[in-house]
Coordinates of C-alpha atoms in Angstrom, one line a residue:
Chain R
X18 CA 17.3 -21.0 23.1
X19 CA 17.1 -17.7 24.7
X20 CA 20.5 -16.8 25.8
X21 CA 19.5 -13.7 27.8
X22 CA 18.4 -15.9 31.3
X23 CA 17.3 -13.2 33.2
X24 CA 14.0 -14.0 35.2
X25 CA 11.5 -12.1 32.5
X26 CA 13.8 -14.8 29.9
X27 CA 13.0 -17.6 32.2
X28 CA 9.4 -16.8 32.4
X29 CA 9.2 -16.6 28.6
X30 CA 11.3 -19.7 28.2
X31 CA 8.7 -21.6 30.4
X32 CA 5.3 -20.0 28.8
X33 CA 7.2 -21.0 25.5
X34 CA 8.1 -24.5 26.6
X35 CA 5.0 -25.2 28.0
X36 CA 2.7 -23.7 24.6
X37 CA 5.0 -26.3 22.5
X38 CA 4.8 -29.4 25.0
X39 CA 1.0 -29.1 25.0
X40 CA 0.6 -28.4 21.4
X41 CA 3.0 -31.5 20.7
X42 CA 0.3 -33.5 21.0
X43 CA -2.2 -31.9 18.6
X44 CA 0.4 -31.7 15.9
X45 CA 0.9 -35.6 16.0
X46 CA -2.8 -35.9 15.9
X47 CA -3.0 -33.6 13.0
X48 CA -0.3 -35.5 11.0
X49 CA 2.2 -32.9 11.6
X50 CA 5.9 -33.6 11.8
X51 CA 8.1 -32.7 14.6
X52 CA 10.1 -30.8 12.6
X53 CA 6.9 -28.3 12.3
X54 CA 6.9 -28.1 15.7
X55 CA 10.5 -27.0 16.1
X56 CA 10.0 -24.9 13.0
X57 CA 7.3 -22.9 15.0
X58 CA 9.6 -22.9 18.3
X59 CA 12.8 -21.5 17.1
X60 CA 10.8 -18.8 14.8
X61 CA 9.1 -17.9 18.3
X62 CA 12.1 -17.9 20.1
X63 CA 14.3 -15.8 17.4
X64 CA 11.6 -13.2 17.3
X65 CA 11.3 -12.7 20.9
X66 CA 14.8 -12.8 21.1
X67 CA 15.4 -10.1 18.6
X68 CA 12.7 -8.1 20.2
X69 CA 14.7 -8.5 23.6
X70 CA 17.9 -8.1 21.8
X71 CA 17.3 -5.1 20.3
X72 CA 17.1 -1.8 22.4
X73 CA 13.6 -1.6 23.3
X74 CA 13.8 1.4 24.1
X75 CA 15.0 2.8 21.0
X76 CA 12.5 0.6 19.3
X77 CA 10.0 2.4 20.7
X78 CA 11.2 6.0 20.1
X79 CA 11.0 4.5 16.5
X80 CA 7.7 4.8 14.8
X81 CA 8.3 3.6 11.5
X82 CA 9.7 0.1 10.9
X83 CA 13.2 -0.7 9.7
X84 CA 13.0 -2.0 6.3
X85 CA 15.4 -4.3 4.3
X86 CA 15.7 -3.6 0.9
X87 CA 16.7 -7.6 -0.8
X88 CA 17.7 -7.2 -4.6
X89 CA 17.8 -10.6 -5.6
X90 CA 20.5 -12.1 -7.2
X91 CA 22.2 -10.9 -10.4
X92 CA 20.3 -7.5 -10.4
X93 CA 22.1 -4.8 -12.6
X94 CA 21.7 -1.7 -14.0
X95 CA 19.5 -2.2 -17.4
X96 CA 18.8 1.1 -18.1
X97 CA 22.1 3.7 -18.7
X98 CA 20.7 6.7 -19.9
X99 CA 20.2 8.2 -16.5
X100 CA 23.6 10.2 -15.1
X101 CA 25.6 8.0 -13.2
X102 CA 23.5 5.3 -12.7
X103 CA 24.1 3.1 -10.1
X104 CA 25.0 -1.0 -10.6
X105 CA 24.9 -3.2 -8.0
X106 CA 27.5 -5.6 -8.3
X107 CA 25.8 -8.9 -10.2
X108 CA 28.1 -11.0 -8.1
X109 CA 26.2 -9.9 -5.0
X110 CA 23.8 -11.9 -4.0
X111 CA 21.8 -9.7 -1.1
X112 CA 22.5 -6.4 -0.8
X113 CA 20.8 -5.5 2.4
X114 CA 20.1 -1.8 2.5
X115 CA 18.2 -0.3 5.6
X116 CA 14.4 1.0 4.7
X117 CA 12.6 3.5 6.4
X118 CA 8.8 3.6 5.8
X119 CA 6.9 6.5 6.4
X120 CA 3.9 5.7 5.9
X121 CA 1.7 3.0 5.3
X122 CA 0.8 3.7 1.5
X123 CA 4.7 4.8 1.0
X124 CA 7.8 3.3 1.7
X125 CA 11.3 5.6 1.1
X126 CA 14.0 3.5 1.3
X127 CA 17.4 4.6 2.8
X128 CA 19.6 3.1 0.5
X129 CA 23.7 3.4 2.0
X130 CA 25.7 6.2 1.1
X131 CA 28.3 4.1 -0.7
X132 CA 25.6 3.1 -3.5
X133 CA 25.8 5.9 -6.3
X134 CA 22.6 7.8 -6.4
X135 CA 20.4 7.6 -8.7
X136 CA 20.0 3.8 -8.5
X137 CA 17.2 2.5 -10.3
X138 CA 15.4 -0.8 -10.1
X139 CA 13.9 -2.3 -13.4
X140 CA 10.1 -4.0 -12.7
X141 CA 10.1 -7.3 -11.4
X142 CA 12.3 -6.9 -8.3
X143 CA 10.7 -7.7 -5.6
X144 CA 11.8 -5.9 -2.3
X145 CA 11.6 -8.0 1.2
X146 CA 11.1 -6.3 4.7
X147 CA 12.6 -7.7 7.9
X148 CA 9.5 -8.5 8.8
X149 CA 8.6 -10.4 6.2
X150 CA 6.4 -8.1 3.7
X151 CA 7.1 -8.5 0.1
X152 CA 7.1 -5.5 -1.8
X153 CA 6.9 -6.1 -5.8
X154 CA 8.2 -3.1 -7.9
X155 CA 5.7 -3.3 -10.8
X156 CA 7.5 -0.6 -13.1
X157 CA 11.5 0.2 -12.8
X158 CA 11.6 2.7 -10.2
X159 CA 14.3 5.5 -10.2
X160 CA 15.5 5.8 -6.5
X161 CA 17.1 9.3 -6.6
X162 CA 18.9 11.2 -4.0
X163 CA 17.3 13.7 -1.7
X164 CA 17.8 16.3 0.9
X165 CA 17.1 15.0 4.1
X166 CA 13.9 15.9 5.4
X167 CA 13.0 16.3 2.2
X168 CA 8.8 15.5 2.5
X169 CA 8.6 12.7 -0.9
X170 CA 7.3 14.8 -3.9
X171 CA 3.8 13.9 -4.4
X172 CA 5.4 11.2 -7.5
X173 CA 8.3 9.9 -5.2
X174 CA 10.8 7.5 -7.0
X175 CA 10.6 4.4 -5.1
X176 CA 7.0 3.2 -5.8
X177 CA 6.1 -0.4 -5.3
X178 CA 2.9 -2.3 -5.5
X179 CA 2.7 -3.8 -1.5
X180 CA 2.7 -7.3 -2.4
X181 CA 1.8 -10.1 1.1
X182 CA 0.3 -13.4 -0.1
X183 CA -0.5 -15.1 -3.1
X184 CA 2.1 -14.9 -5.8
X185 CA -0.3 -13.5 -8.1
X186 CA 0.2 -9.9 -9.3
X187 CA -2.7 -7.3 -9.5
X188 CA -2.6 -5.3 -12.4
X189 CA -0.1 -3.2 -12.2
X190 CA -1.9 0.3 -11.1
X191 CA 1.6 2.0 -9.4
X192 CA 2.1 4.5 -12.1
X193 CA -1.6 5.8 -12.2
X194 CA -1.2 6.5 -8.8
X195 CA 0.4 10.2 -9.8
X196 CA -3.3 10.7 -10.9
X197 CA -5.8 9.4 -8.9
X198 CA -4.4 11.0 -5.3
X199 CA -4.6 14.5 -7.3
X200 CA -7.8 14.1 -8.5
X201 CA -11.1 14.7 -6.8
X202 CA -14.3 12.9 -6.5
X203 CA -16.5 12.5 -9.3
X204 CA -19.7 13.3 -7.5
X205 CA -18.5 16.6 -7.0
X206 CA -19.4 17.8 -10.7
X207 CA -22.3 19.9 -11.8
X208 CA -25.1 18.4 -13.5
X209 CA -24.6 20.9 -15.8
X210 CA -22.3 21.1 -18.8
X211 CA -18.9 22.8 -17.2
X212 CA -17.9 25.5 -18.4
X213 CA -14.8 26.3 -16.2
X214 CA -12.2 24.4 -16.6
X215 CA -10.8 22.6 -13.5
X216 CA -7.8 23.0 -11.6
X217 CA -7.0 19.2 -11.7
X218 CA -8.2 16.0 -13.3
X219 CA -10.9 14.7 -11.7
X220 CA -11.2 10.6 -11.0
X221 CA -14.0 8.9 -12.8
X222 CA -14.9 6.3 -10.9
X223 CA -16.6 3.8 -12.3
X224 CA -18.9 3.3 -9.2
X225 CA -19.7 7.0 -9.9
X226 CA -20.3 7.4 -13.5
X227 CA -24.2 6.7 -12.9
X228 CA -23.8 9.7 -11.3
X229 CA -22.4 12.0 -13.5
X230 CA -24.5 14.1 -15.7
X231 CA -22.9 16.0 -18.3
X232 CA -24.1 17.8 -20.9
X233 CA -21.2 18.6 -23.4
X234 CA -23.3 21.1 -25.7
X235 CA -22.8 21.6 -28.7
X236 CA -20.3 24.4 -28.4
X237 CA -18.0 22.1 -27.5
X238 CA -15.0 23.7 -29.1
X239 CA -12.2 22.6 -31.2
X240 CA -9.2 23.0 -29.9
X241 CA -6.2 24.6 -31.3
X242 CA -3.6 23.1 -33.4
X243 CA -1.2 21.3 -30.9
X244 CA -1.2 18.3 -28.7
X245 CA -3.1 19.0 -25.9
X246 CA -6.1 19.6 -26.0
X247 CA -7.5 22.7 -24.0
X248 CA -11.4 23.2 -23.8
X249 CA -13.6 25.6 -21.0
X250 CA -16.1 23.0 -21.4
X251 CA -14.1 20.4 -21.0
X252 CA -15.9 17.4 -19.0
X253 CA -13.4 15.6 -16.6
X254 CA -13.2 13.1 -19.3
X255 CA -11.4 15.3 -21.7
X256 CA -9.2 16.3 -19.0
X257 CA -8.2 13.3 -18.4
X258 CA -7.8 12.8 -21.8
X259 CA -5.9 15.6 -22.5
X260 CA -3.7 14.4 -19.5
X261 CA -3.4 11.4 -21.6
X262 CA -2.5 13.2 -24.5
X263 CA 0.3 14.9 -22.9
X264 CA 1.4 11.2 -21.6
X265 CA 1.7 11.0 -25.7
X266 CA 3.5 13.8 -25.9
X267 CA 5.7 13.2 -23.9
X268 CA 6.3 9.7 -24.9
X269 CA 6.6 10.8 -28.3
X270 CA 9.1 13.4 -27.3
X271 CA 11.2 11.0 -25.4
X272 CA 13.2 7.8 -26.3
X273 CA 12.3 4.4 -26.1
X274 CA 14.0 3.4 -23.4
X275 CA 12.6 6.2 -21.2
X276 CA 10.3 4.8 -18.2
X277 CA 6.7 4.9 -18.3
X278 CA 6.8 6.5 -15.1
X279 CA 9.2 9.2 -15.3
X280 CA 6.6 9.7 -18.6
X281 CA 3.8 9.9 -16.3
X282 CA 5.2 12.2 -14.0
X283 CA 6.5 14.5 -16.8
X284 CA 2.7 14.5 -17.9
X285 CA 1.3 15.3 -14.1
X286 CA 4.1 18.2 -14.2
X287 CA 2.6 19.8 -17.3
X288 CA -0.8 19.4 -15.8
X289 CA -0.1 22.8 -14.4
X290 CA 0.4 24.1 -17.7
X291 CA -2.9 22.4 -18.9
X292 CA -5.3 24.5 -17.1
X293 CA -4.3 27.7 -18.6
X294 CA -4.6 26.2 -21.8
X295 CA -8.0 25.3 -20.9
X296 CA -9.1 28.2 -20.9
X297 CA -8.1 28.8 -24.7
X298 CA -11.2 28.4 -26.7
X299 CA -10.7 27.4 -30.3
X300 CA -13.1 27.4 -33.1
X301 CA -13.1 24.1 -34.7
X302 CA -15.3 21.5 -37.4
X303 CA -16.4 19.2 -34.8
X304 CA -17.9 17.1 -37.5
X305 CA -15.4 16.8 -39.9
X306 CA -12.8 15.4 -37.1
X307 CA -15.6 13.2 -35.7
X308 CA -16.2 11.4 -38.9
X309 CA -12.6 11.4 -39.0
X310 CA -12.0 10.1 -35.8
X311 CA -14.9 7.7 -36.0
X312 CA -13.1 6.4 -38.5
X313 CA -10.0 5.6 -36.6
X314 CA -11.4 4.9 -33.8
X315 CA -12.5 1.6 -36.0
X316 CA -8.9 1.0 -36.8
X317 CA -7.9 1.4 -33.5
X318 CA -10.7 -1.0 -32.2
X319 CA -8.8 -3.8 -34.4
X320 CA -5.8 -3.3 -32.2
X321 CA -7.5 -4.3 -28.8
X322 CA -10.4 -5.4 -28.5
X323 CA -11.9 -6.6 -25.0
X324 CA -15.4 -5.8 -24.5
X325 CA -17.0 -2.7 -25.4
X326 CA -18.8 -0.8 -28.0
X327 CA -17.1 -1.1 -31.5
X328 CA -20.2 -0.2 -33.1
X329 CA -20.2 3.0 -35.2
X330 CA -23.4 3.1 -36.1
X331 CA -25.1 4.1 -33.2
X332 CA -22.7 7.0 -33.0
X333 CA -25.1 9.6 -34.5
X334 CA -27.8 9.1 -32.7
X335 CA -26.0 8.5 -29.1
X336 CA -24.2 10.8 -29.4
X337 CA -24.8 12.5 -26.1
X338 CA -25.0 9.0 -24.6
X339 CA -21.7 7.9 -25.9
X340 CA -20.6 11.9 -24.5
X341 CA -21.6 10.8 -21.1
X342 CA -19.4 7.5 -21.7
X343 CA -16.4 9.2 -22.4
X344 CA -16.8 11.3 -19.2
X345 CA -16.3 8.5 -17.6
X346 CA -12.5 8.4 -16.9
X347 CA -11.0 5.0 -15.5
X348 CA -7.9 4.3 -14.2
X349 CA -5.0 4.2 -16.3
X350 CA -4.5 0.7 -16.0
X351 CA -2.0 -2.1 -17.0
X352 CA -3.4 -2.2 -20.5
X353 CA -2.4 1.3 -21.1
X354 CA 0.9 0.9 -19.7
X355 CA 1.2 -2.3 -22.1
X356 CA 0.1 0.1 -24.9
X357 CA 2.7 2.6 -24.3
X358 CA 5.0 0.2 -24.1
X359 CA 3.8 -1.2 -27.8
X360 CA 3.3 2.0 -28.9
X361 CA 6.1 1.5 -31.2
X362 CA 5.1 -1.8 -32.7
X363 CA 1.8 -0.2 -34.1
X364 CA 1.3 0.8 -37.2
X365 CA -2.0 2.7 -36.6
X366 CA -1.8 6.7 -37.5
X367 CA -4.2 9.0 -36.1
X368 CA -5.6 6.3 -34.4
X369 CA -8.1 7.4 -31.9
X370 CA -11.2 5.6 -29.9
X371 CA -13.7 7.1 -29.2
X372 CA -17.5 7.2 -29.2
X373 CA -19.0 10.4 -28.7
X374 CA -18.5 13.6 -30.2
X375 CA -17.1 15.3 -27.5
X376 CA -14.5 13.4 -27.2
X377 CA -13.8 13.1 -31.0
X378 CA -12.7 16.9 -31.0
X379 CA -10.4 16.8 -28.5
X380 CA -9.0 13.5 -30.2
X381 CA -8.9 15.1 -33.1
X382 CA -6.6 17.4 -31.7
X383 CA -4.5 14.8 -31.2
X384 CA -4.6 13.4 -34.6
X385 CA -2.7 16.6 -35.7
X386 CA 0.0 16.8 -32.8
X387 CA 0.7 14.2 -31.3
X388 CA 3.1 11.3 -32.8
X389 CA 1.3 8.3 -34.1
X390 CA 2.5 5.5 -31.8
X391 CA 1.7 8.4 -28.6
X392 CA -2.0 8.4 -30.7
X393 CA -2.3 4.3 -30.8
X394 CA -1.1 4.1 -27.1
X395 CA -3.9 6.9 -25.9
X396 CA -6.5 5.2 -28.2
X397 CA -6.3 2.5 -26.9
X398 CA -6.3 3.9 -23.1
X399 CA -9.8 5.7 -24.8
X400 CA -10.7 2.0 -26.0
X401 CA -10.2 0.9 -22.1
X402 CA -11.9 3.8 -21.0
X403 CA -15.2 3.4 -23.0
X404 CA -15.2 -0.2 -22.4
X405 CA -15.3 0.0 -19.0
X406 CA -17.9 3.1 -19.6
X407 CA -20.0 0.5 -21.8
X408 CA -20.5 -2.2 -19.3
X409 CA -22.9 -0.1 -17.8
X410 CA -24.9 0.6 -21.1
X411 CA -27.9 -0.5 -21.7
X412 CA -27.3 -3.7 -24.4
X413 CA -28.2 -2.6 -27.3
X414 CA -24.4 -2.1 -27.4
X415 CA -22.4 -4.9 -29.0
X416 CA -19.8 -6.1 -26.5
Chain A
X25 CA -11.6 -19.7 28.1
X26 CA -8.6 -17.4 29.5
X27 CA -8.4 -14.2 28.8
X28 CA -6.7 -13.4 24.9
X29 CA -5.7 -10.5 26.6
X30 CA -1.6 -11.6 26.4
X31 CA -1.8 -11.9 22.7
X32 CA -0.8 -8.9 22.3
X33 CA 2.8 -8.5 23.9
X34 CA 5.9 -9.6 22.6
X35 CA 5.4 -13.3 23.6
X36 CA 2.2 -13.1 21.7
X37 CA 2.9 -11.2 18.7
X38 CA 5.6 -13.0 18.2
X39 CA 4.3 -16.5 18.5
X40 CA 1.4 -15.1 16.3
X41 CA 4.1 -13.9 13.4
X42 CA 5.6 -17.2 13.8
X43 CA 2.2 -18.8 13.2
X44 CA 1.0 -16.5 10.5
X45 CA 4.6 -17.6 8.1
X46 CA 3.8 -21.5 8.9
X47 CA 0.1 -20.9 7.8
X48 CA 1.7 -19.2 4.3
X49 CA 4.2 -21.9 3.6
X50 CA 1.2 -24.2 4.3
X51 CA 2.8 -25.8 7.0
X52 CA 0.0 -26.2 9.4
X53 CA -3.8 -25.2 9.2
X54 CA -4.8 -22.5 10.4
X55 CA -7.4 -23.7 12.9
X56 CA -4.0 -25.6 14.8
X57 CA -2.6 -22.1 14.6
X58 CA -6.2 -21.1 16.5
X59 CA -5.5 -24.0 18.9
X60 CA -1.8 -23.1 19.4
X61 CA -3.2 -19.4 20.4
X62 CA -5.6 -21.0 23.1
X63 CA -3.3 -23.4 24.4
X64 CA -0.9 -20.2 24.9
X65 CA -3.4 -18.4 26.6
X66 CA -4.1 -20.7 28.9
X67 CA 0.2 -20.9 29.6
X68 CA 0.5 -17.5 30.2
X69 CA -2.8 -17.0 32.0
X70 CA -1.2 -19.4 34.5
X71 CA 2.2 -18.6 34.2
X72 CA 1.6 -14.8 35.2
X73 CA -0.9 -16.2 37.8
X74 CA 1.2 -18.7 39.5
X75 CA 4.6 -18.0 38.5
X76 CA 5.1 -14.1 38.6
X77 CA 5.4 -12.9 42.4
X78 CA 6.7 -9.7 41.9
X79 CA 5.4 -6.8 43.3
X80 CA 5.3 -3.3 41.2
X81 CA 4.0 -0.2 42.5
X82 CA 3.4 2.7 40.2
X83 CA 1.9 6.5 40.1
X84 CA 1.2 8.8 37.9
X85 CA -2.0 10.8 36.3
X86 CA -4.5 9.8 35.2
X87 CA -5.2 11.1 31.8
X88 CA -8.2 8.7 30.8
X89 CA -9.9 5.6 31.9
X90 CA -12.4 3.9 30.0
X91 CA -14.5 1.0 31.2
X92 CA -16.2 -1.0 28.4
X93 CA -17.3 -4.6 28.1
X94 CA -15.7 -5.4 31.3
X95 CA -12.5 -3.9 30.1
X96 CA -10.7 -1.1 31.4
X97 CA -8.5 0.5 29.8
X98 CA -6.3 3.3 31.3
X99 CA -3.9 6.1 30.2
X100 CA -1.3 7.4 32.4
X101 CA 1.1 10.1 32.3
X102 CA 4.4 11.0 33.5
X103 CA 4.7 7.3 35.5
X104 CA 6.9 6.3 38.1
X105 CA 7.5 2.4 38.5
X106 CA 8.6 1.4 41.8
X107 CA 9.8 -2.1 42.4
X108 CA 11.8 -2.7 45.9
X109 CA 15.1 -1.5 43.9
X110 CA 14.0 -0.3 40.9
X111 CA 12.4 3.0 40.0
X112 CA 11.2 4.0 36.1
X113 CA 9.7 6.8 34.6
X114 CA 7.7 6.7 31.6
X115 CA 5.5 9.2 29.7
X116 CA 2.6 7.4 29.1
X117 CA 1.1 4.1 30.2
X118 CA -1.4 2.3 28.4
X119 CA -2.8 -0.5 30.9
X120 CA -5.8 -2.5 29.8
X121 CA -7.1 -4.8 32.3
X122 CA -10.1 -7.7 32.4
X123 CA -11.8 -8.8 35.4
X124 CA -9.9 -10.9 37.3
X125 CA -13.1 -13.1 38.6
X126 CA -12.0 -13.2 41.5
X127 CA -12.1 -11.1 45.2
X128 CA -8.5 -11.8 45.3
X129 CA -6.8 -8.7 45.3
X130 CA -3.6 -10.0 44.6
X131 CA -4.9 -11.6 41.6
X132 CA -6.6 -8.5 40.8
X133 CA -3.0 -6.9 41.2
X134 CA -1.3 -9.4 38.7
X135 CA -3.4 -9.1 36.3
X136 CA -2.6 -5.7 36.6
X137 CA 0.8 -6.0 36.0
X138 CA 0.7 -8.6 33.8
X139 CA -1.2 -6.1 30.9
X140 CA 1.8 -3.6 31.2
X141 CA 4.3 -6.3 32.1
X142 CA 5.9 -5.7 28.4
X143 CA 6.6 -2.3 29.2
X144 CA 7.7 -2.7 32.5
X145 CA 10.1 -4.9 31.4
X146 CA 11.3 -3.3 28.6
X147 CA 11.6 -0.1 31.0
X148 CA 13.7 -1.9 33.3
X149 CA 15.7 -3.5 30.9
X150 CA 16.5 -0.2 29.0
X151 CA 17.5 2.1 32.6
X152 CA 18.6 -0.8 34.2
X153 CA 22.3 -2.0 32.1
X154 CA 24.7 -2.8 34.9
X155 CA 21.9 -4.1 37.9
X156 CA 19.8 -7.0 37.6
X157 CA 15.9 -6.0 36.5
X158 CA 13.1 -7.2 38.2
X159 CA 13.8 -9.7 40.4

């Protein structure tokens, strides 16, 4: 009951009283216990209470909600590498840290000052909110230390899939999410073949792709001997493959154990670097790699195989068509993220997918470079990629 | 039908919440929750109607006043609330008001209040600690 019996109380109490004595009624009728009933009267009561308890006026001067970071029971550091990682005690069972969201798409969590920064929470935690809102961390999130103030870096730490009703996960998209926001819309690129290259990756969309028009000519060029793959005519697809290929590179050049976030964000760091290169043009034997990389890519389509074109034979002829598919760049999704994360169970060397010549160069590129479990994880992402390109082909492709 | 105008205020955001977390443990339906709603508008409909008697006056500027679908919908600024012992300033008001169907000004006048009582309240309650608020 409310305690607080001022008049406003009062006149709450009575609206209150009188909602439940008239909907007792209904409830019986509907087969619903009593217990329901009080269920929905002390929930009413302890919200309006703690909406009268607390300062209202402070709450007001408060635009962003208070947050209550939950780590359920028996949570622990798993990962040591990072310095001074923080554990939270295994023999707590809620540790109740106060969350400040910013902003609808972002929640930074102010964790206290007696937990030992960085503190990092392996996927599968699922965060709860005061007011209910269940936040899922899809991938282990590194909650480091900042200045305060400090705006979140466009890749902040604490990243978590928003997570309401069913129980049911989407697939995981959080650590794409460094790419997409930079990245702009498809529509934006010439009908022409480019021949700058761009500043930053631009999204394929897969509602767009009808939309895009590229030409990759036939001076696409090879590019030079190292990972990434740098090209002026690069079509958004190779960019994003390229981006890829750093991802490999970078996962190649770290250990296991490393997250496939702090991967991610590594790669989105050198994108910088990537556009300079770009502008590198390197004489190469397009053919040779292609037949090469056709080659591959059928290895690679052994590994995972949804739906999608695994035919090679059409390769020769389409091979502008199957240019246009590459350009089409889809979301690094789950399914890539599970391929890095098996990237050391395959066997596959100089695996690469692809299905058009244009992207065959700069995948050859990364047959020479890049480490062979980086190569099987970004073939495959290329498998995803064209598969998703192929749905909108016209049949003759075998899905 | 009364007004759904009071869903919105602490009484009815709250008793919504409350609804929303029995309707994902699949406690009740969520047409009962619909019919709990209505049955709440209807109590505080009457309750503010019958049962609230005080008397509020308040001035301030008029920054913008909108009047759409029988709704209007007012912004104040720099507001002074003055009840017989009371006086509160705010920075902005937001009142939203229906028609009260009726020539009754009083009515008119509670209806008034009633949109902003949350505010009110919360005003009074917050520059108010040692006196008693609204009486």
């Amino acid at each position: 009951m409310l305690t607080n019996t001022g008049p406003v109380a009062k006149l709450y109490l009575s609206i209150i009283d009188d909602v439940i004595d008239s909907m007792k009624e209904l409830f019986l009728d509907e087969g619903i216990e009593d217990r329901v009933l009080d269920d929905l009267r002390h929930l009413w009561e302890s919200k309006v209470m703690q909406s009268k308890a607390i300062d209202d006026h402070r709450r007001n001067n408060i635009n962003s909600s208070n947050f209550v970071l939950q780590l359920p029971a028996g949570y622990q550091q798993t990962e040591p590498d990072l310095a001074a990682p923080a554990v939270i005690p295994a023999a707590q069972n809620f540790n109740s840290f106060p969350v400040k969201k910013n902003s609808g798409a972002l929640a930074t969590f102010s964790l206290p000052a007696s937990l030992a920064y960085p503190v990092q929470i392996p996927a599968g935690v699922t965060l709860q909110t005061a007011s209910g809102q269940l936040y899922k961390v899809n991938v282990p999130v590194v909650v480091s230390q900042a200045q305060a103030g400090q705006q979140p870096a466009s890749h902040p730490p604490p990243r978590v899939t928003e997570w309401r009703d069913a129980p049911a996960l989407q697939p995981a998209v959080v650590p794409p999410h460094p790419i997409p926001p930079r990245v702009p819309e498809q529509s934006a690129l010439p009908a022409s073949s480019i021949t700058h290259p761009r500043p930053s990756l631009p999204l394929c969309q897969e509602s767009s792709l009808p939309h895009i028009d590229l030409t990759l000519g036939d001076n696409e060029p090879a590019p030079p001997p190292e990972p990434v793959n740098v090209s002026t005519t690069a079509s958004p697809c190779t960019q994003l493959l390229d981006l890829q290929i750093r991802a490999e590179e970078a996962l190649a050049q770290t250990t296991k154990g490393r997250d496939i976030y702090d991967i991610l964000k590594e790669v989105i760091e050198k994108e910088t670097e990537k556009v300079e290169r770009s502008r590198d043009v390197a004489a190469g034997n397009s053919s040779s790699r292609s037949e090469a990389a056709l080659q591959d890519y059928n290895a690679l389509s052994d590994i995972i195989q949804l739906d999608g074109p695994a035919d090679n034979s059409d390769h020769e002829e389409d091979e502008e068509v199957p240019l246009q598919e590459n350009d089409f760049l889809g979301l690094i999704n789950a399914e890539v993220i599970k391929a890095l994360q098996e990237e050391n169970e395959s066997s596959d060397s100089n695996s690469v997918a692809s299905s058009s010549s244009g992207g065959i160069d700069e995948l050859a590129d990364v047959e020479e470079g890049v480490g062979d479990s980086a190569l099987n994880a970004f073939g495959s992402y290329l498998q995803i990629s064209c598969k998703m390109f192929a749905n909108l082909l016209p049949p003759k492709w075998d899905y | 039908m009364a007004y759904q105008l009071y869903r919105n205020t602490t009484l009815g955001n709250s008793l919504q919440e409350s609804l929303d977390e029995l309707i994902q443990t699949q406690q009740i339906t969520p047409q009962l929750a619909l019919q709990v709603l209505l049955q709440f508008d209807k109590a505080i409909n009457t309750a503010l109607a019958n049962r609230v008697r005080n008397r509020v006056n308040f001035r301030g500027s008029l920054n913008t006043y909108r009047f759409c679908d029988n709704v209007w919908t007012f912004v104040l600024n720099d507001v002074e609330f003055r009840e017989v012992t009371d006086l509160v300033k705010v920075d902005k008001v937001k009142i939203v008001a229906c028609d009260g169907k009726s020539e009754s000004k009083r009515l008119k006048l509670l209806l008034l209040l009633a949109t902003f009582s949350r505010i009110l309240m919360k005003l009074l309650f917050s520059s108010d600690s040692g006196s008693n608020a609204a009486e």
